[in-house]
Tab-separated table of N, CA and C in Angstrom:
chain	number	residue	atom	x	y	z
M	1	LEU	N	78.922	0.345	86.303
M	1	LEU	CA	77.823	-0.321	86.987
M	1	LEU	C	76.621	0.608	87.102
M	2	HIS	N	76.846	1.868	86.862
M	2	HIS	CA	75.794	2.886	86.873
M	2	HIS	C	74.870	2.723	88.075
M	3	ASP	N	73.577	2.529	87.861
M	3	ASP	CA	72.627	2.506	88.969
M	3	ASP	C	72.461	1.131	89.598
M	4	ALA	N	72.777	0.060	88.882
M	4	ALA	CA	72.433	-1.293	89.317
M	4	ALA	C	73.008	-1.658	90.680
M	5	LEU	N	74.298	-1.444	90.889
M	5	LEU	CA	74.917	-1.852	92.142
M	5	LEU	C	74.380	-1.068	93.340
M	6	PRO	N	74.371	0.259	93.312
M	6	PRO	CA	73.872	0.965	94.502
M	6	PRO	C	72.402	0.666	94.798
M	7	ILE	N	71.582	0.521	93.768
M	7	ILE	CA	70.166	0.203	93.996
M	7	ILE	C	70.047	-1.186	94.610
M	8	SER	N	70.817	-2.132	94.094
M	8	SER	CA	70.822	-3.491	94.638
M	8	SER	C	71.236	-3.498	96.103
M	9	LEU	N	72.316	-2.802	96.404
M	9	LEU	CA	72.785	-2.728	97.795
M	9	LEU	C	71.742	-2.060	98.688
M	10	ALA	N	71.227	-0.938	98.246
M	10	ALA	CA	70.279	-0.175	99.056
M	10	ALA	C	69.009	-0.959	99.354
M	11	LYS	N	68.545	-1.708	98.374
M	11	LYS	CA	67.297	-2.455	98.563
M	11	LYS	C	67.486	-3.772	99.298
M	12	SER	N	68.700	-4.312	99.295
M	12	SER	CA	68.914	-5.605	99.942
M	12	SER	C	69.407	-5.497	101.380
M	13	CYS	N	69.839	-4.325	101.793
M	13	CYS	CA	70.321	-4.182	103.167
M	13	CYS	C	69.251	-3.508	104.031
M	14	ASP	N	69.495	-3.526	105.312
M	14	ASP	CA	68.604	-2.860	106.255
M	14	ASP	C	68.470	-1.390	105.871
M	15	LYS	N	67.282	-0.856	105.992
M	15	LYS	CA	67.021	0.532	105.565
M	15	LYS	C	67.789	1.562	106.394
M	16	THR	N	68.367	1.130	107.522
M	16	THR	CA	69.174	2.062	108.320
M	16	THR	C	70.594	2.173	107.785
M	17	VAL	N	70.955	1.281	106.858
M	17	VAL	CA	72.289	1.303	106.261
M	17	VAL	C	72.304	2.356	105.156
M	18	ASN	N	73.283	3.233	105.237
M	18	ASN	CA	73.413	4.308	104.271
M	18	ASN	C	74.354	3.880	103.152
M	19	VAL	N	73.870	3.908	101.916
M	19	VAL	CA	74.686	3.595	100.739
M	19	VAL	C	75.130	4.925	100.149
M	20	ILE	N	76.434	5.149	100.159
M	20	ILE	CA	76.983	6.419	99.698
M	20	ILE	C	77.531	6.237	98.284
M	21	CYS	N	77.053	7.046	97.354
M	21	CYS	CA	77.515	6.988	95.967
M	21	CYS	C	78.275	8.270	95.660
M	22	VAL	N	79.558	8.113	95.368
M	22	VAL	CA	80.408	9.247	95.045
M	22	VAL	C	80.770	9.150	93.568
M	23	ASP	N	80.549	10.219	92.847
M	23	ASP	CA	80.879	10.217	91.425
M	23	ASP	C	81.035	11.659	90.962
M	24	ALA	N	81.877	11.843	89.955
M	24	ALA	CA	82.013	13.177	89.351
M	24	ALA	C	80.848	13.427	88.398
M	25	TRP	N	80.209	12.352	87.924
M	25	TRP	CA	79.074	12.378	86.997
M	25	TRP	C	79.486	12.922	85.627
M	26	PRO	N	78.852	12.369	84.585
M	26	PRO	CA	79.184	12.805	83.226
M	26	PRO	C	78.975	14.298	83.044
M	27	PRO	N	79.611	14.917	82.079
M	27	PRO	CA	80.429	14.250	81.067
M	27	PRO	C	81.813	13.910	81.612
M	28	TYR	N	82.215	12.663	81.396
M	28	TYR	CA	83.535	12.216	81.806
M	28	TYR	C	84.548	12.550	80.731
M	29	THR	N	85.785	12.743	81.145
M	29	THR	CA	86.886	12.867	80.203
M	29	THR	C	87.747	11.635	80.401
M	30	PHE	N	87.750	10.749	79.417
M	30	PHE	CA	88.530	9.525	79.519
M	30	PHE	C	89.880	9.715	78.857
M	31	ASN	N	90.933	9.250	79.520
M	31	ASN	CA	92.276	9.280	78.944
M	31	ASN	C	92.663	7.905	78.429
M	32	ASN	N	92.115	6.878	79.039
M	32	ASN	CA	92.468	5.507	78.721
M	32	ASN	C	91.655	5.037	77.506
M	33	GLU	N	92.325	4.502	76.493
M	33	GLU	CA	91.633	4.058	75.265
M	33	GLU	C	90.594	2.981	75.561
M	34	ASP	N	90.907	2.098	76.533
M	34	ASP	CA	89.955	1.039	76.863
M	34	ASP	C	88.690	1.622	77.482
M	35	LEU	N	88.851	2.670	78.280
M	35	LEU	CA	87.678	3.313	78.864
M	35	LEU	C	86.851	3.992	77.781
M	36	LYS	N	87.522	4.535	76.784
M	36	LYS	CA	86.785	5.147	75.678
M	36	LYS	C	85.942	4.086	74.970
M	37	LYS	N	86.499	2.881	74.830
M	37	LYS	CA	85.752	1.792	74.201
M	37	LYS	C	84.530	1.432	75.036
M	38	LEU	N	84.728	1.347	76.353
M	38	LEU	CA	83.604	1.036	77.234
M	38	LEU	C	82.554	2.129	77.149
M	39	SER	N	82.995	3.363	77.089
M	39	SER	CA	82.067	4.479	76.994
M	39	SER	C	81.282	4.405	75.688
M	40	ALA	N	81.955	4.040	74.597
M	40	ALA	CA	81.289	3.938	73.306
M	40	ALA	C	80.232	2.832	73.342
M	41	TYR	N	80.528	1.766	74.071
M	41	TYR	CA	79.568	0.676	74.209
M	41	TYR	C	78.275	1.175	74.834
M	42	GLN	N	78.384	2.151	75.701
M	42	GLN	CA	77.218	2.678	76.399
M	42	GLN	C	76.674	3.923	75.717
M	43	GLU	N	77.198	4.219	74.537
M	43	GLU	CA	76.748	5.400	73.818
M	43	GLU	C	75.245	5.341	73.588
M	44	GLY	N	74.608	6.440	73.766
M	44	GLY	CA	73.165	6.490	73.585
M	44	GLY	C	72.402	6.225	74.872
M	45	MET	N	73.087	5.706	75.901
M	45	MET	CA	72.428	5.504	77.184
M	45	MET	C	72.195	6.861	77.821
M	46	GLU	N	71.024	7.045	78.352
M	46	GLU	CA	70.743	8.280	79.063
M	46	GLU	C	71.256	8.091	80.489
M	47	PHE	N	72.376	8.737	80.798
M	47	PHE	CA	72.930	8.585	82.139
M	47	PHE	C	73.621	9.860	82.565
M	48	ASP	N	73.043	10.488	83.541
M	48	ASP	CA	73.645	11.642	84.184
M	48	ASP	C	73.092	11.677	85.605
M	49	ILE	N	73.460	12.683	86.349
M	49	ILE	CA	73.053	12.702	87.751
M	49	ILE	C	71.538	12.786	87.916
M	50	SER	N	70.850	13.488	87.032
M	50	SER	CA	69.387	13.582	87.165
M	50	SER	C	68.734	12.230	86.867
M	51	HIS	N	69.270	11.508	85.893
M	51	HIS	CA	68.793	10.160	85.580
M	51	HIS	C	69.022	9.237	86.771
M	52	PHE	N	70.210	9.320	87.355
M	52	PHE	CA	70.538	8.502	88.519
M	52	PHE	C	69.587	8.810	89.679
M	53	ARG	N	69.392	10.086	89.984
M	53	ARG	CA	68.490	10.476	91.082
M	53	ARG	C	67.066	9.956	90.845
M	54	LYS	N	66.614	9.990	89.602
M	54	LYS	CA	65.278	9.476	89.271
M	54	LYS	C	65.208	7.974	89.558
M	55	ASN	N	66.250	7.238	89.165
M	55	ASN	CA	66.267	5.785	89.363
M	55	ASN	C	66.383	5.368	90.822
M	56	ILE	N	66.943	6.227	91.651
M	56	ILE	CA	67.086	5.870	93.072
M	56	ILE	C	66.011	6.523	93.939
M	57	SER	N	65.003	7.105	93.328
M	57	SER	CA	63.990	7.864	94.084
M	57	SER	C	63.276	7.022	95.140
M	58	ASP	N	63.216	5.695	94.962
M	58	ASP	CA	62.580	4.851	95.971
M	58	ASP	C	63.608	4.212	96.914
M	59	CYS	N	64.812	4.775	96.966
M	59	CYS	CA	65.880	4.286	97.847
M	59	CYS	C	66.329	5.423	98.768
M	60	PRO	N	65.585	5.687	99.827
M	60	PRO	CA	65.932	6.811	100.692
M	60	PRO	C	67.266	6.648	101.426
M	61	ASN	N	67.798	5.433	101.433
M	61	ASN	CA	69.070	5.203	102.122
M	61	ASN	C	70.287	5.373	101.215
M	62	ILE	N	70.087	5.898	100.003
M	62	ILE	CA	71.222	6.226	99.134
M	62	ILE	C	71.542	7.704	99.286
M	63	GLU	N	72.798	7.973	99.605
M	63	GLU	CA	73.292	9.348	99.717
M	63	GLU	C	74.195	9.622	98.520
M	64	VAL	N	73.901	10.656	97.769
M	64	VAL	CA	74.676	11.003	96.575
M	64	VAL	C	75.649	12.125	96.915
M	65	MET	N	76.911	11.906	96.586
M	65	MET	CA	77.942	12.920	96.767
M	65	MET	C	78.563	13.178	95.408
M	66	GLU	N	78.479	14.406	94.952
M	66	GLU	CA	78.966	14.747	93.624
M	66	GLU	C	80.335	15.407	93.737
M	67	GLY	N	81.304	14.871	92.971
M	67	GLY	CA	82.635	15.449	92.959
M	67	GLY	C	83.700	14.389	92.837
M	68	CYS	N	84.923	14.826	92.798
M	68	CYS	CA	86.068	13.917	92.753
M	68	CYS	C	86.148	13.174	94.081
M	69	SER	N	86.262	11.861	94.028
M	69	SER	CA	86.178	11.055	95.250
M	69	SER	C	87.234	11.404	96.296
M	70	THR	N	88.408	11.819	95.862
M	70	THR	CA	89.459	12.141	96.835
M	70	THR	C	89.297	13.543	97.417
M	71	GLU	N	88.361	14.322	96.862
M	71	GLU	CA	88.163	15.699	97.340
M	71	GLU	C	86.859	15.886	98.106
M	72	ILE	N	86.090	14.807	98.263
M	72	ILE	CA	84.820	14.888	99.000
M	72	ILE	C	85.128	15.145	100.468
M	73	PRO	N	84.538	16.198	101.061
M	73	PRO	CA	84.766	16.447	102.488
M	73	PRO	C	84.214	15.282	103.313
M	74	TRP	N	84.948	14.900	104.335
M	74	TRP	CA	84.555	13.737	105.126
M	74	TRP	C	84.839	13.976	106.602
M	75	GLU	N	83.871	13.632	107.450
M	75	GLU	CA	84.076	13.722	108.895
M	75	GLU	C	84.899	12.514	109.319
M	76	LYS	N	86.010	12.769	110.014
M	76	LYS	CA	86.937	11.703	110.388
M	76	LYS	C	86.280	10.583	111.194
M	77	GLU	N	85.295	10.939	112.015
M	77	GLU	CA	84.638	9.954	112.879
M	77	GLU	C	83.662	9.071	112.111
M	78	ARG	N	83.280	9.474	110.927
M	78	ARG	CA	82.278	8.744	110.146
M	78	ARG	C	82.958	7.624	109.365
M	79	LEU	N	82.888	6.415	109.915
M	79	LEU	CA	83.537	5.274	109.281
M	79	LEU	C	82.512	4.423	108.535
M	80	ILE	N	82.987	3.705	107.528
M	80	ILE	CA	82.116	2.995	106.595
M	80	ILE	C	82.302	1.484	106.744
M	81	ASP	N	81.178	0.752	106.620
M	81	ASP	CA	81.204	-0.714	106.704
M	81	ASP	C	81.739	-1.364	105.434
M	82	LEU	N	81.296	-0.866	104.277
M	82	LEU	CA	81.677	-1.468	103.009
M	82	LEU	C	81.932	-0.354	102.001
M	83	ILE	N	83.065	-0.439	101.347
M	83	ILE	CA	83.414	0.532	100.306
M	83	ILE	C	83.626	-0.241	99.014
M	84	PHE	N	82.975	0.215	97.938
M	84	PHE	CA	83.131	-0.399	96.617
M	84	PHE	C	83.634	0.673	95.662
M	85	ILE	N	84.838	0.463	95.139
M	85	ILE	CA	85.493	1.443	94.268
M	85	ILE	C	85.326	1.029	92.803
M	86	ASP	N	84.784	1.910	92.011
M	86	ASP	CA	84.737	1.718	90.563
M	86	ASP	C	84.943	3.103	89.973
M	87	GLY	N	86.136	3.637	90.212
M	87	GLY	CA	86.416	5.013	89.825
M	87	GLY	C	87.485	5.087	88.760
M	88	ASP	N	88.495	5.868	89.046
M	88	ASP	CA	89.608	6.060	88.118
M	88	ASP	C	90.290	4.712	87.886
M	89	HIS	N	90.664	4.435	86.651
M	89	HIS	CA	91.262	3.156	86.296
M	89	HIS	C	92.747	3.259	85.961
M	90	GLU	N	93.326	4.443	86.132
M	90	GLU	CA	94.737	4.635	85.819
M	90	GLU	C	95.468	5.211	87.027
M	91	SER	N	96.795	4.943	87.063
M	91	SER	CA	97.637	5.559	88.084
M	91	SER	C	97.860	7.011	87.701
M	92	PRO	N	97.966	7.897	88.631
M	92	PRO	CA	97.912	7.716	90.076
M	92	PRO	C	96.496	7.773	90.647
M	93	GLY	N	95.496	8.031	89.807
M	93	GLY	CA	94.132	8.196	90.299
M	93	GLY	C	93.603	7.012	91.090
M	94	VAL	N	93.793	5.791	90.551
M	94	VAL	CA	93.293	4.605	91.247
M	94	VAL	C	94.007	4.445	92.594
M	95	ASN	N	95.309	4.720	92.636
M	95	ASN	CA	96.061	4.624	93.899
M	95	ASN	C	95.538	5.641	94.912
M	96	ASN	N	95.254	6.847	94.438
M	96	ASN	CA	94.725	7.897	95.315
M	96	ASN	C	93.367	7.508	95.888
M	97	ASP	N	92.493	6.932	95.037
M	97	ASP	CA	91.186	6.469	95.517
M	97	ASP	C	91.350	5.431	96.627
M	98	LEU	N	92.229	4.452	96.404
M	98	LEU	CA	92.415	3.386	97.393
M	98	LEU	C	92.958	3.944	98.709
M	99	GLU	N	93.941	4.821	98.621
M	99	GLU	CA	94.504	5.432	99.836
M	99	GLU	C	93.455	6.250	100.581
M	100	CYS	N	92.765	7.098	99.863
M	100	CYS	CA	91.789	8.011	100.451
M	100	CYS	C	90.663	7.266	101.163
M	101	TRP	N	90.112	6.256	100.501
M	101	TRP	CA	88.918	5.599	101.045
M	101	TRP	C	89.231	4.506	102.048
M	102	PHE	N	90.399	3.870	101.977
M	102	PHE	CA	90.726	2.812	102.934
M	102	PHE	C	90.734	3.354	104.359
M	103	GLU	N	91.209	4.570	104.540
M	103	GLU	CA	91.271	5.149	105.894
M	103	GLU	C	89.880	5.457	106.456
M	104	ARG	N	88.868	5.456	105.604
M	104	ARG	CA	87.491	5.741	106.038
M	104	ARG	C	86.725	4.468	106.403
M	105	LEU	N	87.395	3.331	106.315
M	105	LEU	CA	86.779	2.032	106.536
M	105	LEU	C	86.815	1.643	108.011
M	106	LYS	N	85.706	1.070	108.499
M	106	LYS	CA	85.671	0.559	109.867
M	106	LYS	C	86.704	-0.547	110.036
M	107	THR	N	87.093	-0.809	111.271
M	107	THR	CA	88.100	-1.832	111.558
M	107	THR	C	87.723	-3.187	110.998
M	108	ASP	N	86.438	-3.531	111.033
M	108	ASP	CA	85.997	-4.824	110.514
M	108	ASP	C	85.302	-4.674	109.155
M	109	GLY	N	85.640	-3.607	108.439
M	109	GLY	CA	84.977	-3.306	107.168
M	109	GLY	C	85.497	-4.094	105.991
M	110	ILE	N	84.772	-3.963	104.899
M	110	ILE	CA	85.120	-4.629	103.646
M	110	ILE	C	85.429	-3.555	102.607
M	111	PHE	N	86.598	-3.682	102.000
M	111	PHE	CA	87.077	-2.759	100.988
M	111	PHE	C	87.048	-3.521	99.673
M	112	SER	N	86.326	-3.031	98.693
M	112	SER	CA	86.185	-3.795	97.463
M	112	SER	C	86.098	-2.870	96.260
M	113	GLY	N	86.085	-3.478	95.092
M	113	GLY	CA	86.003	-2.675	93.889
M	113	GLY	C	85.852	-3.527	92.651
M	114	HIS	N	85.906	-2.851	91.534
M	114	HIS	CA	85.617	-3.468	90.243
M	114	HIS	C	86.814	-3.297	89.310
M	115	ASP	N	86.837	-4.067	88.270
M	115	ASP	CA	87.773	-3.950	87.158
M	115	ASP	C	89.169	-4.476	87.439
M	116	PHE	N	89.272	-5.576	88.209
M	116	PHE	CA	90.546	-6.272	88.350
M	116	PHE	C	90.690	-7.140	87.109
M	117	ASN	N	91.279	-6.553	86.076
M	117	ASN	CA	91.419	-7.208	84.777
M	117	ASN	C	92.773	-6.803	84.213
M	118	VAL	N	93.721	-7.737	84.239
M	118	VAL	CA	95.097	-7.457	83.844
M	118	VAL	C	95.180	-6.922	82.415
M	119	GLY	N	94.409	-7.490	81.499
M	119	GLY	CA	94.494	-7.100	80.098
M	119	GLY	C	93.894	-5.745	79.787
M	120	VAL	N	92.911	-5.322	80.570
M	120	VAL	CA	92.218	-4.068	80.275
M	120	VAL	C	92.595	-2.957	81.251
M	121	PHE	N	92.699	-3.290	82.523
M	121	PHE	CA	92.972	-2.273	83.551
M	121	PHE	C	94.164	-2.681	84.433
M	122	PRO	N	95.370	-2.738	83.866
M	122	PRO	CA	96.531	-3.185	84.651
M	122	PRO	C	96.812	-2.290	85.858
M	123	ASP	N	96.530	-0.984	85.752
M	123	ASP	CA	96.802	-0.092	86.892
M	123	ASP	C	95.913	-0.416	88.090
M	124	VAL	N	94.677	-0.851	87.830
M	124	VAL	CA	93.788	-1.259	88.931
M	124	VAL	C	94.400	-2.470	89.631
M	125	CYS	N	94.843	-3.448	88.853
M	125	CYS	CA	95.434	-4.661	89.428
M	125	CYS	C	96.668	-4.335	90.265
M	126	LYS	N	97.558	-3.513	89.705
M	126	LYS	CA	98.776	-3.123	90.435
M	126	LYS	C	98.419	-2.413	91.735
M	127	ALA	N	97.477	-1.492	91.673
M	127	ALA	CA	97.106	-0.709	92.863
M	127	ALA	C	96.501	-1.602	93.947
M	128	VAL	N	95.650	-2.552	93.562
M	128	VAL	CA	95.030	-3.455	94.544
M	128	VAL	C	96.087	-4.328	95.202
M	129	ILE	N	96.986	-4.887	94.390
M	129	ILE	CA	98.058	-5.720	94.945
M	129	ILE	C	98.938	-4.899	95.884
M	130	GLU	N	99.327	-3.695	95.466
M	130	GLU	CA	100.165	-2.832	96.308
M	130	GLU	C	99.460	-2.489	97.621
M	131	LYS	N	98.170	-2.170	97.558
M	131	LYS	CA	97.427	-1.819	98.773
M	131	LYS	C	97.320	-3.027	99.699
M	132	SER	N	97.044	-4.170	99.132
M	132	SER	CA	96.958	-5.409	99.904
M	132	SER	C	98.282	-5.688	100.630
M	133	GLU	N	99.382	-5.542	99.902
M	133	GLU	CA	100.704	-5.783	100.504
M	133	GLU	C	101.041	-4.723	101.547
M	134	LYS	N	100.729	-3.461	101.259
M	134	LYS	CA	101.021	-2.369	102.194
M	134	LYS	C	100.286	-2.575	103.516
M	135	GLU	N	99.032	-3.003	103.446
M	135	GLU	CA	98.216	-3.192	104.650
M	135	GLU	C	98.419	-4.572	105.267
M	136	ASN	N	99.210	-5.424	104.587
M	136	ASN	CA	99.449	-6.796	105.023
M	136	ASN	C	98.132	-7.563	105.194
M	137	LEU	N	97.247	-7.370	104.220
M	137	LEU	CA	95.949	-8.036	104.210
M	137	LEU	C	95.782	-8.719	102.852
M	138	PRO	N	95.318	-9.971	102.839
M	138	PRO	CA	95.121	-10.638	101.551
M	138	PRO	C	93.944	-10.039	100.787
M	139	PHE	N	93.994	-10.154	99.477
M	139	PHE	CA	92.837	-9.749	98.682
M	139	PHE	C	92.217	-10.983	98.065
M	140	LYS	N	90.949	-10.868	97.704
M	140	LYS	CA	90.230	-11.957	97.057
M	140	LYS	C	89.722	-11.463	95.715
M	141	LEU	N	89.609	-12.397	94.797
M	141	LEU	CA	88.969	-12.131	93.516
M	141	LEU	C	87.771	-13.060	93.431
M	142	PHE	N	86.638	-12.526	93.064
M	142	PHE	CA	85.475	-13.374	92.923
M	142	PHE	C	85.495	-14.019	91.547
M	143	GLU	N	85.291	-15.334	91.544
M	143	GLU	CA	85.356	-16.098	90.303
M	143	GLU	C	84.424	-15.528	89.248
M	144	LYS	N	84.912	-15.559	88.013
M	144	LYS	CA	84.144	-15.119	86.835
M	144	LYS	C	83.652	-13.683	86.971
M	145	SER	N	84.456	-12.865	87.624
M	145	SER	CA	84.128	-11.437	87.714
M	145	SER	C	85.433	-10.671	87.827
M	146	ALA	N	85.333	-9.368	87.818
M	146	ALA	CA	86.507	-8.514	87.992
M	146	ALA	C	86.441	-7.818	89.348
M	147	ILE	N	85.685	-8.420	90.282
M	147	ILE	CA	85.501	-7.810	91.611
M	147	ILE	C	86.581	-8.303	92.560
M	148	TRP	N	87.209	-7.355	93.229
M	148	TRP	CA	88.240	-7.651	94.222
M	148	TRP	C	87.735	-7.219	95.598
M	149	VAL	N	88.280	-7.858	96.645
M	149	VAL	CA	87.878	-7.564	98.023
M	149	VAL	C	89.104	-7.645	98.926
M	150	ILE	N	89.228	-6.668	99.818
M	150	ILE	CA	90.214	-6.715	100.905
M	150	ILE	C	89.418	-6.547	102.189
M	151	GLU	N	89.504	-7.529	103.092
M	151	GLU	CA	88.790	-7.455	104.363
M	151	GLU	C	89.780	-7.125	105.472
M	152	LYS	N	89.460	-6.124	106.272
M	152	LYS	CA	90.360	-5.747	107.354
M	152	LYS	C	90.500	-6.874	108.370
M	153	GLU	N	89.403	-7.542	108.692
M	153	GLU	CA	89.444	-8.698	109.584
M	153	GLU	C	88.867	-9.875	108.824
M	154	SER	N	89.679	-10.460	107.943
M	154	SER	CA	89.167	-11.448	107.002
M	154	SER	C	88.589	-12.687	107.681
M	155	GLU	N	89.049	-13.050	108.884
M	155	GLU	CA	88.515	-14.240	109.546
M	155	GLU	C	87.081	-14.025	110.026
M	156	LYS	N	86.639	-12.789	110.097
M	156	LYS	CA	85.289	-12.491	110.566
M	156	LYS	C	84.228	-12.893	109.539
M	157	TYR	N	84.593	-12.893	108.268
M	157	TYR	CA	83.639	-13.131	107.196
M	157	TYR	C	83.827	-14.518	106.613
M	158	ARG	N	82.769	-15.030	106.011
M	158	ARG	CA	82.858	-16.320	105.338
M	158	ARG	C	83.858	-16.203	104.205
M	159	ASN	N	84.563	-17.257	103.958
M	159	ASN	CA	85.557	-17.268	102.892
M	159	ASN	C	84.861	-17.558	101.570
M	160	GLN	N	84.308	-16.521	100.963
M	160	GLN	CA	83.638	-16.657	99.680
M	160	GLN	C	84.589	-16.211	98.585
M	161	GLY	N	84.309	-16.699	97.401
M	161	GLY	CA	85.125	-16.265	96.280
M	161	GLY	C	86.438	-17.013	96.232
M	162	TRP	N	87.406	-16.389	95.647
M	162	TRP	CA	88.698	-17.019	95.438
M	162	TRP	C	89.787	-16.126	95.991
M	163	ALA	N	90.526	-16.625	96.949
M	163	ALA	CA	91.651	-15.881	97.505
M	163	ALA	C	92.922	-16.401	96.836
M	164	PRO	N	93.608	-15.569	96.075
M	164	PRO	CA	94.794	-16.067	95.372
M	164	PRO	C	95.919	-16.425	96.341
M	165	ASN	N	96.601	-17.535	96.051
M	165	ASN	CA	97.759	-17.898	96.858
M	165	ASN	C	98.970	-17.106	96.368
M	166	GLU	N	100.094	-17.248	97.067
M	166	GLU	CA	101.280	-16.445	96.738
M	166	GLU	C	101.759	-16.670	95.301
M	167	GLU	N	101.700	-17.946	94.816
M	167	GLU	CA	102.147	-18.227	93.453
M	167	GLU	C	101.272	-17.488	92.439
M	168	THR	N	99.964	-17.464	92.686
M	168	THR	CA	99.051	-16.801	91.763
M	168	THR	C	99.293	-15.297	91.745
M	169	VAL	N	99.529	-14.697	92.909
M	169	VAL	CA	99.825	-13.267	92.970
M	169	VAL	C	101.091	-12.970	92.180
M	170	GLU	N	102.096	-13.831	92.302
M	170	GLU	CA	103.339	-13.645	91.542
M	170	GLU	C	103.073	-13.756	90.041
M	171	GLU	N	102.222	-14.696	89.617
M	171	GLU	CA	101.864	-14.818	88.204
M	171	GLU	C	101.174	-13.555	87.706
M	172	ILE	N	100.271	-13.013	88.515
M	172	ILE	CA	99.574	-11.779	88.128
M	172	ILE	C	100.581	-10.633	87.997
M	173	LYS	N	101.510	-10.534	88.937
M	173	LYS	CA	102.536	-9.485	88.876
M	173	LYS	C	103.364	-9.619	87.602
M	174	GLU	N	103.743	-10.854	87.234
M	174	GLU	CA	104.516	-11.065	86.002
M	174	GLU	C	103.711	-10.637	84.774
M	175	MET	N	102.425	-10.975	84.760
M	175	MET	CA	101.572	-10.554	83.633
M	175	MET	C	101.512	-9.041	83.547
M	176	LEU	N	101.434	-8.384	84.692
M	176	LEU	CA	101.382	-6.915	84.721
M	176	LEU	C	102.678	-6.312	84.200
M	177	GLU	N	103.806	-6.925	84.540
M	177	GLU	CA	105.094	-6.426	84.058
M	177	GLU	C	105.211	-6.553	82.545
M	178	ARG	N	104.621	-7.616	81.978
M	178	ARG	CA	104.682	-7.833	80.539
M	178	ARG	C	103.717	-6.920	79.783
M	179	SER	N	102.691	-6.427	80.477
M	179	SER	CA	101.684	-5.617	79.761
M	179	SER	C	102.102	-4.169	79.610
């Protein structure tokens, strides 16, 4: 998603809301063949931390944190309203990201991310389902996208998107087992 999502969030929310972007920044080392394909698709794009900083220069409410997301120092009292994960796409990295960042979420916060795609990123799907079950909170998938959401207090928010029922979750699990 590069710059588009954080810039969109930063410009559409109240200027007192801090949008935190955590990334190791290129050059990335991809292990997953599908990620290599995605990277090749973006070949020739000028994208690094200096490019990102230039693009967000008119967004003073974006805070950039450089490093591995699970190793970023964090004040325990500093809780987050909305977390969007688009990081590691393989186990155990994706599981570590979900564990690490979920504990930083406010009680009524929204935990979300990208790449819920059984055929391309099965580890992301498995990790989201496992986290949802572990926390005993349903997850939602937004139609015609790969965006997933887990709300800590789901009744507080409008029911947007598509919340899979138990049969659908079981179908997704079966697809993951076959992949």
